[in-house]
Amino acid sequence: MSRRLLLLLTLTCAVGVGTVYFPQAVSPLVVTALGASPGSAALVVTAVQIGYTAGIFLLVPLGDRLPHRPFLVTLLALTGTGLLAAGCAPGLAPLLAAAAVVGVTTVAAQVIGPLAAGLVAADRRGAVLGTLLSGSTGGMLLARTFGGALGEWLGWRAPYLAAGAVALLLAAVLARALPITVPTSRRPYPALLAEPLRLLRTEPELRRSCLYQAAVFGAFSAVWTCLALLLTGPAYGLGAHAVGMLALVGAVTMLCTPYAGRLVDRAGADRVNLVCLLGVLVSAAVLAAGAGGGAAGLAALAGGTLLLDVAMQSGTVANLARVYAVRPDARSRLNTAYMTCAYLGGSGGSWLGVRIYDRAGWQGVCALVALLAVIALARHLVAPHGRGPDARQAGGDGRGAPPPVGVGGPPTAAPPVGSAGRTV
């Protein structure tokens, strides 16, 4: 794949993921401008997040059924239209409806990942996935800053209108730049929706990767959910802005994930996963030192959250590389199963973390992080290494079969457009 196309797809991932997060910063401005209660305005954020989860389940499996170029262009066009409608909404109810549409359709990053894995050689898959993940991370981290700054300057509608224009521009560019691909499945839509559950039941490598990500993302969510309680509590007595400032430390992961991808290509997903899970375990000990407050405690929190962020994101690259090698003809459905398990793990971690914090404080949350890391490590140590995707050849499926047309290499139906031969 050309560097230009990789940059374009990375930018698309950043915009798609950022669209889920920038409404969080705009919510207080909506309260003032529309005269809504804080709880009502927060429903806008909830609508986007619920819509996003629904989009992963309902739309991402179609990546195996539809050609990627028209599918991605349509998704971005609908996202852009929804964002413009939200920016022009006369009241809270139309804004909520537009936000739900935006949430459902802004799943471009989840479609681009399987597309990338199918069009790039196996020995470069990790590096490309790492680059795409760095774009998603950047979009997540910078979206709140973008939304808050632009909203304070030009009003709450400006971030929606600007994001909508960018999404429509990307749709127009991708309509010319994306290569033509051939769908890998002709199964009817209801069968596609049921397929992720069947894959979870029949593919042990998928279940293993889902367990790793659910455990680590659960630890990550527990830490960041309870961190606000710790920083604003008696140990530190800081404001809510302190959490946002600490989150900026995670920007380092944008530089780490491409490197982690290259390590996956050279050393294999299992070795990278092992290092990442050990990193999560070490982060629990570092974070525990932040319970006492003061400058030393704040430094421990910064170092611990950075280590946890890097371990989670790098482990994600390894997990995705393994998952996409399981069934080259079903990568979008595999991605749906994987992301659903990850979000369930994250939700469970947040719920459990708050309850543990109420009873055992910050040290209890750190103990939960360590426990989740140990569970994933225990599964990793009994995994049948050497027989999974790490041993598979470029583009193959690990069963002796060649890659299907349009997935493991350039499509035969038509030459790639705007690509030097490979795509994310």
XYZ file of C-alpha atoms in Angstrom:
424
model
C 0.000 0.000 0.000
C 1.204 3.527 -0.695
C 2.097 5.841 2.163
C -0.505 8.315 0.906
C -3.308 5.776 1.120
C -2.188 4.601 4.561
C -2.188 8.214 5.773
C -5.659 8.761 4.329
C -7.086 5.683 6.025
C -5.389 6.570 9.299
C -6.996 10.012 9.130
C -10.359 8.382 8.427
C -9.962 6.215 11.546
C -9.129 9.321 13.598
C -12.209 11.186 12.359
C -14.497 8.190 12.832
C -13.392 7.511 16.404
C -13.155 11.209 17.290
C -16.786 11.694 16.288
C -17.785 9.432 19.180
C -15.833 11.497 21.724
C -16.021 15.209 20.857
C -19.698 15.564 21.936
C -18.513 14.980 25.525
C -16.775 18.362 25.499
C -19.702 20.109 23.792
C -22.356 18.868 26.213
C -22.023 21.781 28.714
C -22.405 24.279 25.857
C -25.590 22.546 24.711
C -27.024 23.016 28.216
C -26.558 26.789 27.999
C -27.583 27.281 24.382
C -30.698 25.087 24.329
C -31.758 25.609 27.926
C -31.599 21.886 28.648
C -30.765 20.246 31.949
C -27.285 18.708 32.314
C -28.840 15.249 32.419
C -30.780 15.842 29.211
C -27.744 17.215 27.395
C -25.725 14.175 28.493
C -28.204 12.049 26.557
C -26.535 13.318 23.370
C -23.304 11.588 24.396
C -25.230 8.470 25.379
C -27.063 8.406 22.040
C -23.778 8.469 20.127
C -22.258 5.702 22.236
C -25.317 3.449 22.051
C -25.523 4.074 18.325
C -21.850 3.194 17.917
C -22.306 -0.126 19.693
C -25.340 -0.864 17.503
C -23.346 0.056 14.382
C -20.596 -2.423 15.288
C -23.194 -5.186 15.592
C -25.457 -4.240 12.673
C -23.139 -2.734 10.046
C -19.563 -3.970 10.499
C -20.375 -7.585 9.427
C -21.454 -6.136 6.064
C -17.779 -5.483 5.368
C -17.598 -9.143 4.294
C -20.705 -8.840 2.113
C -20.263 -5.488 0.345
C -17.387 -3.995 -1.702
C -15.380 -1.795 0.638
C -15.236 1.356 -1.496
C -18.987 2.052 -1.797
C -19.587 0.774 1.740
C -17.075 3.138 3.363
C -18.089 6.073 1.191
C -21.747 5.553 2.124
C -20.930 5.303 5.831
C -18.903 8.521 5.777
C -21.545 10.332 3.731
C -24.246 9.344 6.226
C -22.004 10.337 9.144
C -21.290 13.717 7.570
C -24.975 14.319 6.857
C -25.891 13.356 10.415
C -23.260 15.704 11.853
C -24.528 18.601 9.729
C -28.086 17.836 10.829
C -26.956 17.834 14.462
C -25.214 21.172 13.972
C -28.422 22.659 12.564
C -30.781 21.041 15.098
C -33.309 23.563 16.480
C -33.827 21.689 19.732
C -32.712 18.803 21.903
C -34.978 16.145 20.375
C -33.697 16.612 16.778
C -30.144 16.731 18.153
C -30.652 13.389 19.906
C -32.024 11.819 16.707
C -29.093 13.094 14.647
C -26.611 11.946 17.293
C -28.028 8.424 17.159
C -27.645 8.337 13.366
C -24.056 9.577 13.675
C -23.262 6.898 16.261
C -24.600 4.056 14.127
C -22.765 5.120 10.963
C -19.423 6.290 12.355
C -17.938 2.768 12.343
C -15.520 3.408 9.486
C -12.503 2.503 11.636
C -14.000 -0.933 12.337
C -14.455 -1.519 8.597
C -11.010 -0.210 7.644
C -9.201 -2.651 9.959
C -10.416 -5.822 8.195
C -9.943 -4.118 4.819
C -6.330 -3.372 5.738
C -5.620 -6.892 6.941
C -6.929 -8.301 3.670
C -4.925 -6.113 1.297
C -1.547 -5.984 3.002
C 0.946 -8.859 3.125
C 1.013 -10.841 6.372
C 4.579 -9.753 7.151
C 3.448 -6.100 7.179
C 0.017 -6.544 8.721
C 1.065 -5.678 12.266
C 2.825 -2.479 11.245
C -0.164 -1.264 9.245
C -2.654 -2.138 11.993
C -0.443 -0.329 14.500
C -0.440 2.789 12.344
C -4.224 2.707 12.003
C -4.613 2.252 15.747
C -2.388 5.268 16.367
C -4.832 7.286 14.263
C -7.790 6.014 16.267
C -5.964 6.830 19.501
C -5.155 10.324 18.274
C -8.773 10.899 17.304
C -9.967 9.746 20.714
C -7.466 11.921 22.608
C -7.746 15.076 20.510
C -11.501 15.023 19.891
C -12.398 16.500 23.274
C -9.830 19.279 22.858
C -11.100 20.011 19.350
C -14.738 20.047 20.415
C -14.197 22.122 23.525
C -11.929 24.749 21.954
C -13.996 25.240 18.795
C -17.240 25.199 20.762
C -16.011 27.867 23.195
C -14.914 30.042 20.286
C -17.813 29.674 17.830
C -20.591 27.966 19.773
C -21.685 24.356 20.218
C -22.830 23.965 16.609
C -19.387 24.670 15.136
C -17.738 21.327 16.081
C -20.631 19.395 14.543
C -20.569 21.417 11.332
C -16.783 21.222 11.013
C -16.727 17.468 11.662
C -19.556 16.976 9.162
C -17.655 18.856 6.459
C -14.526 16.775 7.111
C -16.487 13.521 6.929
C -18.077 14.482 3.602
C -14.689 15.542 2.231
C -13.188 12.193 3.234
C -16.090 10.398 1.548
C -15.350 12.229 -1.698
C -11.621 11.479 -1.502
C -12.089 7.794 -0.625
C -14.496 7.402 -3.552
C -11.473 7.951 -5.800
C -8.596 6.633 -3.700
C -9.829 3.268 -2.398
C -9.018 0.127 -4.394
C -11.778 -2.070 -5.711
C -12.281 -5.205 -3.638
C -14.366 -8.318 -4.123
C -16.686 -9.347 -1.249
C -15.641 -12.556 0.509
C -19.142 -13.690 1.439
C -22.511 -13.985 -0.287
C -24.388 -14.974 2.843
C -27.695 -13.193 3.559
C -27.725 -10.392 6.106
C -29.428 -12.356 8.944
C -26.772 -15.054 8.615
C -24.028 -12.422 8.800
C -25.481 -11.075 12.044
C -25.499 -14.549 13.594
C -22.018 -15.426 12.373
C -19.955 -13.646 15.115
C -21.538 -15.866 17.779
C -20.796 -18.980 15.745
C -17.201 -17.874 15.223
C -16.789 -17.371 18.958
C -18.036 -20.892 19.500
C -15.851 -22.557 16.857
C -12.594 -20.547 16.753
C -10.364 -20.964 19.848
C -7.870 -18.327 18.687
C -10.682 -15.782 18.488
C -11.879 -16.687 21.987
C -8.340 -16.383 23.328
C -7.832 -12.923 21.823
C -11.250 -11.816 23.074
C -10.370 -12.934 26.595
C -7.085 -11.001 26.530
C -8.747 -7.820 25.303
C -11.784 -8.070 27.577
C -9.537 -8.514 30.620
C -7.109 -5.720 29.738
C -9.797 -3.289 28.592
C -11.730 -4.082 31.755
C -8.646 -3.136 33.800
C -8.170 0.006 31.710
C -11.799 1.077 32.159
C -11.736 0.398 35.904
C -8.648 2.596 36.328
C -9.920 5.537 34.310
C -13.401 5.391 35.806
C -12.054 5.455 39.376
C -9.168 7.841 38.682
C -11.542 10.798 38.668
C -12.832 9.736 42.085
C -9.288 9.512 43.429
C -8.054 12.832 42.017
C -11.108 14.785 43.153
C -11.181 13.060 46.550
C -9.402 13.952 49.791
C -6.061 12.361 48.771
C -5.477 14.950 46.020
C -8.301 17.502 46.130
C -7.920 18.383 42.439
C -10.547 19.430 39.920
C -12.003 17.340 37.128
C -9.640 19.020 34.645
C -6.771 17.095 36.267
C -8.116 13.858 34.786
C -8.057 15.385 31.314
C -4.509 16.607 31.759
C -3.408 13.165 32.950
C -5.119 11.576 29.951
C -2.867 13.570 27.623
C 0.015 11.413 28.850
C -1.602 8.642 26.840
C -0.720 10.486 23.633
C 2.593 8.640 23.779
C 0.714 5.523 22.685
C 0.315 7.094 19.240
C 4.060 6.590 18.809
C 4.164 3.143 20.432
C 1.493 1.285 18.472
C 3.267 1.404 15.060
C 6.395 0.054 16.769
C 4.322 -2.653 18.462
C 2.937 -3.588 15.053
C 6.442 -4.055 13.673
C 7.293 -6.244 16.673
C 4.226 -8.379 15.923
C 5.455 -8.826 12.349
C 8.928 -9.873 13.536
C 8.311 -11.768 16.776
C 4.691 -12.882 16.502
C 1.513 -11.909 18.320
C 2.005 -14.313 21.230
C 5.307 -12.818 22.361
C 3.985 -9.280 22.140
C 0.875 -10.303 24.085
C 3.043 -11.817 26.820
C 5.027 -8.595 27.241
C 1.834 -6.505 27.243
C 0.104 -8.651 29.858
C 3.193 -8.461 32.070
C 3.115 -4.693 31.520
C -0.481 -4.543 32.798
C 0.570 -6.500 35.885
C 3.472 -4.115 36.563
C 1.209 -1.105 35.995
C -1.029 -2.304 38.843
C 1.916 -2.078 41.256
C 2.945 1.364 39.968
C -0.611 2.674 40.182
C -0.962 1.393 43.741
C 1.828 3.778 44.762
C -0.439 6.669 43.769
C -2.921 6.096 46.576
C -1.091 8.309 49.062
C -1.350 11.597 47.161
C 1.267 14.288 46.790
C 3.725 14.866 43.971
C 5.177 11.353 44.256
C 1.710 9.821 44.082
C 0.794 11.917 41.045
C 4.003 10.812 39.311
C 3.101 7.186 40.066
C -0.368 7.679 38.570
C 1.105 9.258 35.438
C 3.643 6.470 34.999
C 1.148 3.722 35.779
C -1.547 4.986 33.438
C 1.011 5.459 30.664
C 2.255 1.887 31.079
C -1.309 0.580 31.163
C -2.254 2.570 28.041
C 0.773 1.381 26.079
C 0.234 -2.237 27.153
C -3.456 -2.170 26.205
C -2.988 -0.537 22.805
C 0.042 -2.660 21.876
C -1.819 -5.778 22.959
C -4.707 -4.711 20.750
C -2.409 -4.718 17.711
C -1.247 -8.249 18.562
C -4.802 -9.478 19.165
C -6.115 -8.021 15.906
C -3.256 -9.536 13.922
C -4.141 -12.942 15.389
C -7.885 -12.499 14.917
C -7.640 -11.401 11.279
C -5.540 -14.493 10.486
C -8.212 -16.891 11.758
C -10.570 -16.635 8.776
C -9.492 -14.324 5.943
C -12.969 -14.652 4.405
C -14.744 -13.454 7.583
C -12.590 -10.638 8.959
C -15.417 -8.156 9.467
C -17.488 -10.721 11.347
C -14.440 -11.648 13.419
C -13.934 -7.975 14.188
C -17.552 -7.674 15.318
C -17.122 -10.552 17.760
C -13.820 -9.189 19.024
C -15.003 -5.605 19.543
C -18.230 -6.740 21.219
C -16.243 -8.778 23.751
C -13.863 -5.850 24.288
C -16.709 -3.436 25.022
C -18.397 -5.937 27.333
C -15.123 -6.299 29.215
C -14.716 -2.533 29.428
C -18.265 -2.048 30.692
C -17.822 -4.772 33.279
C -14.526 -3.271 34.417
C -16.086 0.154 34.937
C -19.034 -1.279 36.867
C -16.894 -3.506 39.055
C -14.199 -0.872 39.567
C -16.584 1.690 41.075
C -18.005 -0.855 43.500
C -14.568 -2.027 44.578
C -13.451 1.580 45.015
C -16.383 2.216 47.358
C -15.379 -0.722 49.553
C -11.590 -1.007 49.258
C -10.439 2.300 47.790
C -7.776 2.803 45.137
C -5.719 -0.154 46.342
C -8.700 -2.405 45.672
C -8.953 -1.131 42.101
C -5.247 -1.846 41.571
C -5.797 -5.352 42.947
C -8.576 -5.803 40.361
C -6.177 -4.734 37.585
C -3.624 -7.278 38.803
C -6.255 -10.035 39.020
C -7.468 -9.426 35.465
C -3.871 -9.469 34.189
C -3.210 -12.755 36.016
C -6.341 -14.342 34.496
C -5.201 -13.391 30.986
C -1.626 -14.514 31.713
C -2.826 -17.877 32.987
C -4.756 -18.432 29.754
C -1.754 -17.303 27.733
C 0.593 -19.780 29.407
C -1.605 -22.750 28.466
C -2.237 -21.557 24.883
C -1.073 -23.960 22.119
C 1.699 -21.677 20.832
C 3.125 -22.354 17.405
C -0.117 -23.636 15.881
C -1.971 -20.338 15.641
C -1.826 -17.370 13.300
C 1.796 -16.643 14.196
C 2.793 -19.689 12.168
C 0.678 -18.822 9.160
C 2.133 -17.679 5.902
C 1.377 -14.342 4.317
C -2.218 -14.178 3.199
C -3.012 -17.799 4.029
C -5.601 -19.035 6.444
C -3.495 -21.548 8.350
C -5.359 -24.495 6.831
C -3.334 -24.909 3.645
C -5.758 -22.897 1.529
C -4.776 -19.868 -0.552
C -6.278 -16.497 0.290
C -9.622 -15.784 -1.343
C -9.790 -13.386 -4.245
C -9.731 -9.747 -3.199
C -8.602 -10.461 0.374
C -5.004 -11.655 0.512
C -3.795 -9.761 -2.513
C -4.793 -7.399 -5.316
C -8.287 -8.155 -6.623
C -8.583 -9.800 -9.989
C -11.771 -8.000 -10.957
C -10.045 -4.650 -11.368
C -6.692 -3.105 -10.474
C -6.348 -1.088 -7.257
C -7.131 2.598 -7.635
C -4.767 5.043 -5.976
C -2.685 2.268 -4.382
C 0.844 1.076 -4.944
C -0.326 -2.476 -4.452
C -1.445 -2.809 -0.857
C -4.090 -1.305 1.356
C -4.658 -1.025 5.020
